[in-house]
Amino acid sequence: MALSHAYPATRHEVAPLIDLSDRAERDRLSSGAVRAFFNIMDQWKVRDEAARQLLGGMSNGAFYALKKGGDRALDEDKLRRISYLVGIFKALNIIYSEDLADQWMQLPNKNRIFRGMAPNDYLIHGGLPAFATVRKLLDARRGGH
């Protein structure tokens, strides 16, 4: 006799996945993502050159148009990068005081993941896999995973 297993009832709904390949979704998310990105860059005191690299290597012209508030939809890669940065920012502010949370990305780190680099440099050199690694590390530190 086989036993049937069922998940317990919950009043919480699972959030639907966002399809970043859909232009309408990217249009909807882009302006908020851009504002969040530049606010985080200001908090972390990231120079424009490094900010451009964190977005995957934008040209100067495109970057400064975006910074001025240009209304353009970001591509899927940039939205993913910003999403990771928002999660990293949030985790840092849960784990550390505001001052340390804002400085942490620029400080050399002895964790073997970073090999003495500042986390910001690790992200720049490692691309999206590095963004995911830092996000997982910080989520684990705050007890989120």
Tab-separated table of C-alpha atoms in Angstrom:
chain	number	residue	atom	x	y	z
A	1	MET	CA	0.000	0.000	0.000
A	2	ALA	CA	1.605	3.255	-1.161
A	3	LEU	CA	1.425	6.273	1.048
A	4	SER	CA	0.395	9.565	-0.464
A	5	HIS	CA	2.384	12.591	0.607
A	6	ALA	CA	1.006	16.093	0.376
A	7	TYR	CA	2.508	19.443	1.197
A	8	PRO	CA	0.921	21.175	4.164
A	9	ALA	CA	-1.575	23.893	3.386
A	10	THR	CA	-0.234	27.430	3.382
A	11	ARG	CA	-1.714	30.843	2.858
A	12	HIS	CA	1.406	32.041	1.079
A	13	GLU	CA	1.498	32.083	-2.682
A	14	VAL	CA	4.610	31.211	-4.634
A	15	ALA	CA	5.797	34.258	-6.531
A	16	PRO	CA	5.692	33.689	-10.262
A	17	LEU	CA	9.012	33.540	-12.077
A	18	ILE	CA	9.841	36.668	-14.011
A	19	ASP	CA	10.686	36.069	-17.646
A	20	LEU	CA	13.557	38.435	-18.356
A	21	SER	CA	13.539	37.407	-22.002
A	22	ASP	CA	10.176	39.229	-22.280
A	23	ARG	CA	10.700	42.828	-23.418
A	24	ALA	CA	7.609	44.040	-21.518
A	25	GLU	CA	9.000	42.630	-18.258
A	26	ARG	CA	12.383	44.239	-18.873
A	27	ASP	CA	10.665	47.557	-19.650
A	28	ARG	CA	8.674	47.294	-16.416
A	29	LEU	CA	11.710	46.492	-14.248
A	30	SER	CA	14.417	48.647	-15.817
A	31	SER	CA	13.787	52.106	-14.355
A	32	GLY	CA	13.613	50.802	-10.778
A	33	ALA	CA	16.653	48.619	-11.339
A	34	VAL	CA	18.669	51.557	-12.668
A	35	ARG	CA	17.725	53.719	-9.670
A	36	ALA	CA	18.644	50.905	-7.275
A	37	PHE	CA	21.950	50.304	-9.060
A	38	PHE	CA	23.088	53.930	-8.882
A	39	ASN	CA	21.951	54.257	-5.256
A	40	ILE	CA	24.019	51.187	-4.344
A	41	MET	CA	27.035	52.470	-6.298
A	42	ASP	CA	26.766	55.759	-4.353
A	43	GLN	CA	26.499	53.956	-1.012
A	44	TRP	CA	29.489	51.754	-1.817
A	45	LYS	CA	31.453	54.666	-3.335
A	46	VAL	CA	32.104	52.735	-6.554
A	47	ARG	CA	33.789	54.753	-9.292
A	48	ASP	CA	32.047	54.984	-12.644
A	49	GLU	CA	34.638	52.797	-14.412
A	50	ALA	CA	34.064	49.955	-11.936
A	51	ALA	CA	30.283	50.501	-12.060
A	52	ARG	CA	30.406	50.119	-15.850
A	53	GLN	CA	32.301	46.849	-15.417
A	54	LEU	CA	29.811	45.584	-12.827
A	55	LEU	CA	27.125	46.050	-15.470
A	56	GLY	CA	29.077	43.839	-17.819
A	57	GLY	CA	31.187	46.465	-19.560
A	58	MET	CA	29.122	49.329	-20.927
A	59	SER	CA	30.504	52.049	-23.155
A	60	ASN	CA	30.961	55.476	-21.580
A	61	GLY	CA	28.193	56.990	-23.682
A	62	ALA	CA	25.603	54.340	-22.837
A	63	PHE	CA	26.574	54.413	-19.168
A	64	TYR	CA	26.274	58.180	-18.791
A	65	ALA	CA	22.993	58.216	-20.706
A	66	LEU	CA	21.722	55.615	-18.246
A	67	LYS	CA	23.072	57.618	-15.321
A	68	LYS	CA	21.286	60.753	-16.545
A	69	GLY	CA	18.037	58.848	-16.394
A	70	GLY	CA	17.747	57.601	-19.920
A	71	ASP	CA	14.568	55.608	-20.387
A	72	ARG	CA	15.882	52.459	-21.987
A	73	ALA	CA	15.114	48.869	-21.192
A	74	LEU	CA	18.054	46.973	-19.796
A	75	ASP	CA	18.998	43.649	-21.286
A	76	GLU	CA	18.583	40.409	-19.358
A	77	ASP	CA	22.240	40.271	-18.278
A	78	LYS	CA	22.219	43.754	-16.740
A	79	LEU	CA	18.965	43.097	-14.906
A	80	ARG	CA	20.396	39.874	-13.446
A	81	ARG	CA	23.564	41.665	-12.354
A	82	ILE	CA	21.551	44.417	-10.667
A	83	SER	CA	19.298	41.854	-9.014
A	84	TYR	CA	22.335	40.133	-7.509
A	85	LEU	CA	23.739	43.494	-6.355
A	86	VAL	CA	20.451	44.385	-4.650
A	87	GLY	CA	20.502	41.034	-2.822
A	88	ILE	CA	24.141	41.515	-1.840
A	89	PHE	CA	23.402	45.037	-0.608
A	90	LYS	CA	20.452	43.812	1.441
A	91	ALA	CA	22.415	40.926	2.968
A	92	LEU	CA	25.350	43.171	3.891
A	93	ASN	CA	22.997	45.584	5.656
A	94	ILE	CA	21.457	42.730	7.636
A	95	ILE	CA	24.821	41.259	8.656
A	96	TYR	CA	26.872	44.400	9.359
A	97	SER	CA	26.510	47.931	10.621
A	98	GLU	CA	25.692	50.492	7.935
A	99	ASP	CA	29.278	51.770	7.778
A	100	LEU	CA	30.846	48.328	7.418
A	101	ALA	CA	28.105	47.184	5.026
A	102	ASP	CA	28.942	50.115	2.735
A	103	GLN	CA	32.703	49.500	2.956
A	104	TRP	CA	32.735	45.682	2.752
A	105	MET	CA	32.706	45.469	-1.052
A	106	GLN	CA	35.848	47.613	-1.296
A	107	LEU	CA	37.894	45.950	1.456
A	108	PRO	CA	40.461	43.224	0.691
A	109	ASN	CA	38.995	39.945	1.905
A	110	LYS	CA	40.903	36.961	3.290
A	111	ASN	CA	38.108	34.485	2.578
A	112	ARG	CA	39.523	31.877	0.195
A	113	ILE	CA	36.815	32.703	-2.332
A	114	PHE	CA	38.240	36.198	-2.826
A	115	ARG	CA	41.955	35.317	-2.664
A	116	GLY	CA	42.760	38.648	-1.019
A	117	MET	CA	40.759	40.701	-3.537
A	118	ALA	CA	38.026	43.091	-2.571
A	119	PRO	CA	34.616	41.527	-3.287
A	120	ASN	CA	33.891	44.282	-5.808
A	121	ASP	CA	36.978	43.292	-7.826
A	122	TYR	CA	36.009	39.630	-7.522
A	123	LEU	CA	32.632	40.433	-9.105
A	124	ILE	CA	34.238	42.411	-11.910
A	125	HIS	CA	36.688	39.629	-12.753
A	126	GLY	CA	34.332	36.692	-12.174
A	127	GLY	CA	31.161	37.838	-13.929
A	128	LEU	CA	27.740	36.391	-13.127
A	129	PRO	CA	29.089	33.220	-11.459
A	130	ALA	CA	30.967	35.460	-8.989
A	131	PHE	CA	27.810	37.505	-8.338
A	132	ALA	CA	25.967	34.277	-7.501
A	133	THR	CA	28.803	33.071	-5.247
A	134	VAL	CA	28.925	36.294	-3.215
A	135	ARG	CA	25.149	36.349	-2.904
A	136	LYS	CA	25.106	32.734	-1.649
A	137	LEU	CA	27.961	33.402	0.773
A	138	LEU	CA	26.201	36.384	2.322
A	139	ASP	CA	22.803	34.681	2.411
A	140	ALA	CA	24.428	31.756	4.240
A	141	ARG	CA	26.100	34.126	6.708
A	142	ARG	CA	22.819	35.794	7.527
A	143	GLY	CA	21.124	32.430	7.916
A	144	GLY	CA	19.050	32.775	4.755
A	145	HIS	CA	20.142	29.434	3.273
